[in-house]
């Protein structure tokens, strides 16, 4: 059985509209980077939210690392799913600096472990010297790396990325794409990313799914 | 949906936050519900008398006050709003915010002040006499129906002014420019464009004015005008007939609900809505010469009557009386007021935050209904809420008493209904909306994305709230707290009806002085209330300006 299984997932916003996701089924192997392609409004982001537990599907089963997180009679809340997410506009906590943002998800670790993990993450995304800055003092690319470090820090079993490049300049994109790919490979992350740009998928992913 | 799925969804949505919300809604609804129940009980003889001889008068006077005050507040409020929004004249920037200030003077304080100023010994008549003019003192009789309309108009028009002005400033630019290009005169523009397009703002603010008028006790009782609110007081205090007071409240509540439905309908049937989402700023037109003078004179006149004159008079009186009034007893009652207001505000903000958070995180039909119910006290006059709270607590006391008897204890009659708990509950019912709206606006601005980020990082709803949400809504929370606190300090009718024996607040003390014909001594508590209100009004004005940007 694959590492992540999405089986017959259906989701409707309001009963008046046809379902935005209809019996979506696919799976992801461990360590694989999969891209979901589709035009805006095709339900890509919604699918990510359902996997993260930020929404409940009308029907279908989602399992992550051999654990069913949602089906007709179970619902594991997002904080217990072990899923990391990089939001489209990063959602860095505006009242916390870079260091505190990255440490945010490490509350179950001891102080020493936390410090070690923080250093590791800073090293990984190369943000030394920016630890005390606040999100609004960072460039778009730096913000994205903080968001990535924050999501990776608690060692999630699955990383979800929602349009990771949409807020970046086109010149920056290609360099950041390869950077992201390296980081994900080094971290041996299983990753599902959503984009409307085929270039993103081609540069980063092992495989693509079109919605 | 299968049974197991239903079970899953119930489990998913049930948490401490929801349970606390349910408690909050119960606190608000039980008093209101106890009034409603009384409609189905058989009335006593007193009620027959009231119904036959008095009720028609009460209703007539209430409606009369509402109609005239409504008309005049709209005339003054909209005119000022249009002047300030569309024209440039000397002191305009000052008037822009200063015209809001009358809102900080509760109408009852204005009524006491003006009636003393215009009395035989007041400054107006004595000054005239010193010039050898002895006017007929009937000319200065403000303690009458027109006098009440005057007071309500000049101290409530800012509602209309604020909402209409900000609406015009945001919405009307392109329409007015077009009308000018089409060769319309200013006069025509005002009646053909400004009035129709600002209709939603006018109706919304008019509702606020109407609720204030029907809720009033201070002005109408002092001027001897029989409205439904004063009638509730009289049947209660004068005849000790709580049943009839309850019945009056119930009928008044039916009226208020009807009014509410009418407003909804008016809004729903609104014919105009912006055809473009791009709203252009109104460019102010410069006034010169005579028209500039007239504008300054008009704005200045309204401000003088509605703020400067009463405040200066109160200051003069305060300087005469502070030695007698500022005693340890005064400090004690100020402390009382602040303490009760602080407790009630804390309870309100607590429930407001919890319910708003539930609605935000679980926006389903159930939670949205909860949020509507928790706001239901806002449109109800203070007297009604007081009657409802009293009825509910008497029933509760009877329940406690019989339980104590069952347990073989000595009975303690009227345990709760003699305590401050009642007044605090009444404040919570009445002013929940003030706190809730502020918190809701704060949450709306922040959105849910930070909360979601925190949850994917391993924090539950409650820890997320303390680590993330609270820091982000701090400003809105503070604003709501101040607004609510000040509303409670100003409140008169509920404090009068529900305060325990020998317990005074600043508002009731002011009332007390006024009804003992010692208006001059009321100056210091009045100024205290006005000062706190001015701070909150200015703060609110600033917050509003920031939101508009």
XYZ file of C-alpha atoms in Angstrom, chain A residues 49 54 56-57 70-75 77-79 83 85 87 89 91-95 104-105 107-108 150 154, chain B residues 4-6 8-9 11-12 448-461 463-464 467-469 471-472:
56
model
C -7.128 21.553 2.809
C -8.837 22.046 7.472
C -14.116 17.601 5.906
C -14.896 15.780 2.653
C -10.765 10.764 7.574
C -13.568 8.451 6.525
C -17.299 8.213 7.234
C -16.769 7.729 10.967
C -13.344 9.122 11.812
C -11.898 12.565 11.679
C -7.994 16.963 13.682
C -5.261 18.830 11.797
C -3.008 19.169 14.844
C 0.998 17.109 7.974
C 1.632 22.941 5.016
C 0.232 28.312 2.546
C 0.592 33.620 1.068
C 0.747 32.843 6.690
C 3.853 33.678 8.700
C 2.741 34.855 12.130
C 3.149 38.620 11.936
C 3.722 38.974 15.696
C 6.405 27.372 16.615
C 5.664 23.728 15.819
C 6.537 22.600 21.328
C 6.699 18.873 21.984
C 8.435 26.245 9.678
C 8.259 19.299 13.160
C -21.867 7.328 12.148
C -20.980 10.306 9.982
C -23.462 12.433 11.889
C -18.442 12.121 13.721
C -19.568 15.616 12.756
C -17.962 15.139 17.849
C -15.921 17.277 15.482
C -8.439 32.194 9.450
C -5.150 31.476 7.706
C -2.910 32.040 10.765
C -5.126 29.803 12.826
C -4.943 27.115 10.158
C -1.163 27.432 9.976
C -0.949 27.014 13.732
C -3.152 23.932 13.638
C -1.076 22.213 10.976
C 1.883 22.903 13.282
C 0.307 20.850 16.041
C -1.743 23.237 18.196
C -5.410 22.670 19.055
C -8.062 25.392 18.928
C -3.735 26.807 22.420
C -3.871 28.395 18.972
C -0.577 31.750 21.056
C -1.786 33.304 17.796
C -5.323 34.683 17.584
C -2.108 38.596 19.722
C -3.682 39.406 16.361
